[in-house]
Short mmCIF file of C-alpha atoms in Angstrom, two decimals:
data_model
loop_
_atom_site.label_atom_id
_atom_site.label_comp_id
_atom_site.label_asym_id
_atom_site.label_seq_id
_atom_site.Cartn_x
_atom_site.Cartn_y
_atom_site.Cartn_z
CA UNK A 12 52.58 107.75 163.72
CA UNK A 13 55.72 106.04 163.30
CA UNK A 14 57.15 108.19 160.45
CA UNK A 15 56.82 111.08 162.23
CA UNK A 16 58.98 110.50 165.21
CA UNK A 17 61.64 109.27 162.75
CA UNK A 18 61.38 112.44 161.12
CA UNK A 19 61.86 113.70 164.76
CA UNK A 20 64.53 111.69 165.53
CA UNK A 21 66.25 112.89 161.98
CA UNK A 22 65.58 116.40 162.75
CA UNK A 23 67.29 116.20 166.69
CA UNK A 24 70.18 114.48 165.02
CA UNK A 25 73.23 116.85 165.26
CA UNK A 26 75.34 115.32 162.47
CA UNK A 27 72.25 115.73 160.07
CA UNK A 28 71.42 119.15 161.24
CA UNK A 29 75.08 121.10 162.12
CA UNK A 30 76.42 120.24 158.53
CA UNK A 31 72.46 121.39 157.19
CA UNK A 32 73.37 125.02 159.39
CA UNK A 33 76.95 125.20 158.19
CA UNK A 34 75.92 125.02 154.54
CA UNK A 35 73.07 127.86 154.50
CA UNK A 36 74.73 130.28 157.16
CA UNK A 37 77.72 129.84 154.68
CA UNK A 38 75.67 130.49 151.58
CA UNK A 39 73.81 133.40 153.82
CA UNK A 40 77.31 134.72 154.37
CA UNK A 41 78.73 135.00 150.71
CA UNK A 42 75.89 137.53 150.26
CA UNK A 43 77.05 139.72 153.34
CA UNK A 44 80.73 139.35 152.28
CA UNK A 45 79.43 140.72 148.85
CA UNK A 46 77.35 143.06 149.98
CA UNK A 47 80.43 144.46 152.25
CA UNK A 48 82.57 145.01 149.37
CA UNK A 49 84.05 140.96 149.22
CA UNK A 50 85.17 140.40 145.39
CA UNK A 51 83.31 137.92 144.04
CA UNK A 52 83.43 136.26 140.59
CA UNK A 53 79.69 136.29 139.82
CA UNK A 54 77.80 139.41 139.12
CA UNK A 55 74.86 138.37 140.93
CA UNK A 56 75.28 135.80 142.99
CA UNK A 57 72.41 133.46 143.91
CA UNK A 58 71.65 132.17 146.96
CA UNK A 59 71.92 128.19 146.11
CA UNK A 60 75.18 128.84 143.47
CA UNK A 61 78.46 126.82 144.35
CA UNK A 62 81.77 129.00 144.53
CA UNK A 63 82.48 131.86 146.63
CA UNK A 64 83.87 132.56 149.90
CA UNK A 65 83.17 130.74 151.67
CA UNK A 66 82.92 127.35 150.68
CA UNK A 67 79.91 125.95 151.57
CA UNK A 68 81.16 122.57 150.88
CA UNK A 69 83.81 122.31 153.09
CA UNK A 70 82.09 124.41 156.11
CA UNK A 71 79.67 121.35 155.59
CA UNK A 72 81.79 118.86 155.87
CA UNK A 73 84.23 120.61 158.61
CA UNK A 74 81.08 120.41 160.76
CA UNK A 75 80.04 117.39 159.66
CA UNK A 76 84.09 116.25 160.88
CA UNK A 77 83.90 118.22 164.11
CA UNK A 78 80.27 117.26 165.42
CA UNK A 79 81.03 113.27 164.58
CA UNK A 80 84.32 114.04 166.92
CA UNK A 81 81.93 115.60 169.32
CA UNK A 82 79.07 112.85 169.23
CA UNK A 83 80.65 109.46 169.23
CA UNK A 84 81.62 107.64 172.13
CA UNK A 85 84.82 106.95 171.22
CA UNK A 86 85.11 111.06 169.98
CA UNK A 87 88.46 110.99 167.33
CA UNK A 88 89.40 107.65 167.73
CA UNK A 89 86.00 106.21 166.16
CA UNK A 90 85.73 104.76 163.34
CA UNK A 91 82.98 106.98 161.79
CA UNK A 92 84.83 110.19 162.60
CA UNK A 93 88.01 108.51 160.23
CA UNK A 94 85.72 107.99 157.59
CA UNK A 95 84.21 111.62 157.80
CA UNK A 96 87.90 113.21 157.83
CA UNK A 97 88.20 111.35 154.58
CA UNK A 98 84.81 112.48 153.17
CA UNK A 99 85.81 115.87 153.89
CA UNK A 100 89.34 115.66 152.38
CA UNK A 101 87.53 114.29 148.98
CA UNK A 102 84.88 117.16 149.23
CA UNK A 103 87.69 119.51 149.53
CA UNK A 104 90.24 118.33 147.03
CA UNK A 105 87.08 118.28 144.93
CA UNK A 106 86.65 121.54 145.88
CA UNK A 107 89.71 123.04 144.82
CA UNK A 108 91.26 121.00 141.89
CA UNK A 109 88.26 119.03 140.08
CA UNK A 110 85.91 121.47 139.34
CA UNK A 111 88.40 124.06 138.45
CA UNK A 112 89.78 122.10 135.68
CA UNK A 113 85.84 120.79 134.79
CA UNK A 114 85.61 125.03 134.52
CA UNK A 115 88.44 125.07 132.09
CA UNK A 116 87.20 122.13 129.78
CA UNK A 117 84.03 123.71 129.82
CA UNK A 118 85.29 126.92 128.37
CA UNK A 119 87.10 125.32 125.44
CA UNK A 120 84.15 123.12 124.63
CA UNK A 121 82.01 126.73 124.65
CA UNK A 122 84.75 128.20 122.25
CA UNK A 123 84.34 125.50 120.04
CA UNK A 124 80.24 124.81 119.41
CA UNK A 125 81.21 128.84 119.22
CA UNK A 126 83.13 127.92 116.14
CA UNK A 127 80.22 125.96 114.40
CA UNK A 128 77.85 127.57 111.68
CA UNK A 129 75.07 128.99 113.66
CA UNK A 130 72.76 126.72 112.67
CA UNK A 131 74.55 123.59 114.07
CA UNK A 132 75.58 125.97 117.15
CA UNK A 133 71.80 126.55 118.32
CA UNK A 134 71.48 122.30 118.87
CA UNK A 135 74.38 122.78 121.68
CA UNK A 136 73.79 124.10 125.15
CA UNK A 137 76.72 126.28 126.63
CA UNK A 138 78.15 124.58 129.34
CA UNK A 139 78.10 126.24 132.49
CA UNK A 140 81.64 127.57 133.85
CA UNK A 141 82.47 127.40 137.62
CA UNK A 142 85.86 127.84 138.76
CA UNK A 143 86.71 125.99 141.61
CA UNK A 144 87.33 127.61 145.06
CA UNK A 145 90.66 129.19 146.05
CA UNK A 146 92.54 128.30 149.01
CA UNK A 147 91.34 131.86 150.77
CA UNK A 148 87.85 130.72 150.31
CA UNK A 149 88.61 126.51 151.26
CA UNK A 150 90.26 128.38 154.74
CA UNK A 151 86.94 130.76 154.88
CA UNK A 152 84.90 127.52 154.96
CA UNK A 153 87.15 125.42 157.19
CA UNK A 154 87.17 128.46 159.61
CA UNK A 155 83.45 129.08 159.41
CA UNK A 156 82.54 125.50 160.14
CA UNK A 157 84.39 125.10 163.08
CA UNK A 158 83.24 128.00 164.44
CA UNK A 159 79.84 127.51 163.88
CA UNK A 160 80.21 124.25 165.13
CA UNK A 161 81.70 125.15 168.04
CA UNK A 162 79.26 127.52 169.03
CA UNK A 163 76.25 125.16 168.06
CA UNK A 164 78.04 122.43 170.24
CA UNK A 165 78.33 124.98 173.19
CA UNK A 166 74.55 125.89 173.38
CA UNK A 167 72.86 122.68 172.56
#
């Protein structure tokens, strides 16, 4: 009986649950924005795919920011709210700079197993490509998590 009302206590946890909302509403809402006429980089985007605006990423870990403000005693001045601003500034430079140039390394090591006799070139996997987010799409995220947040805050 016990594991069960952890998993309750897990699931009534806001700073579990509003990053867990921020991240599939934002992943609900690249599909609208495409559907609307958005430009995306994929052709068919899928549901679960990093990239895209918005970034899931940082509305995640805007929320996660905003609703450790929100819950801690000692709101902005607590400790674990400083070490979530952090969090989020990694997830975002990550965001933004890392896998972008991960992208780019990945399309010159495509270009060259493309150069190799096609024998040896069917023992190599292509390496995905995924640019990293622009700042448009970092501001779409940052803007949808806080007011997602926001509005979860205000109604629970």
């Amino acid at each position: 009986m016990e594991i069960w009302e952890t998993i309750r206590e897990i699931l009534a946890n806001k700073v579990v649950i509003f990053p867990l909302v921020a991240y599939f509403t934002a992943q609900i809402l690249k599909l609208v924005l495409r559907a609307l006429g958005y430009p995306s980089r994929k052709e068919h985007p899928f549901l679960l795919e990093s990239g895209g605006m918005p970034s899931a990423h940082t509305a995640v870990v805007t929320a996660l920011v905003l609703t450790v403000g929100a819950s801690c005693a000692d709101g902005v001045r607590s400790g674990l709210f400083g070490v979530s601003v952090v969090f989020a500034a990694i997830v975002i430079y990550d965001a933004i700079y890392v896998r972008g140039r991960a992208d780019r390394q990945a399309v010159v090591l495509n270009k060259i197993v493309d150069l190799f006799p096609k024998l040896k070139r069917d023992k190599f996997k292509r390496l995905k490509t995924q640019e990293g987010h622009t700042y448009l799409e970092i501001a779409g995220g940052v803007v949808w998590g806080i007011i997602l947040t926001l509005f979860l805050l205000w109604v629970t």
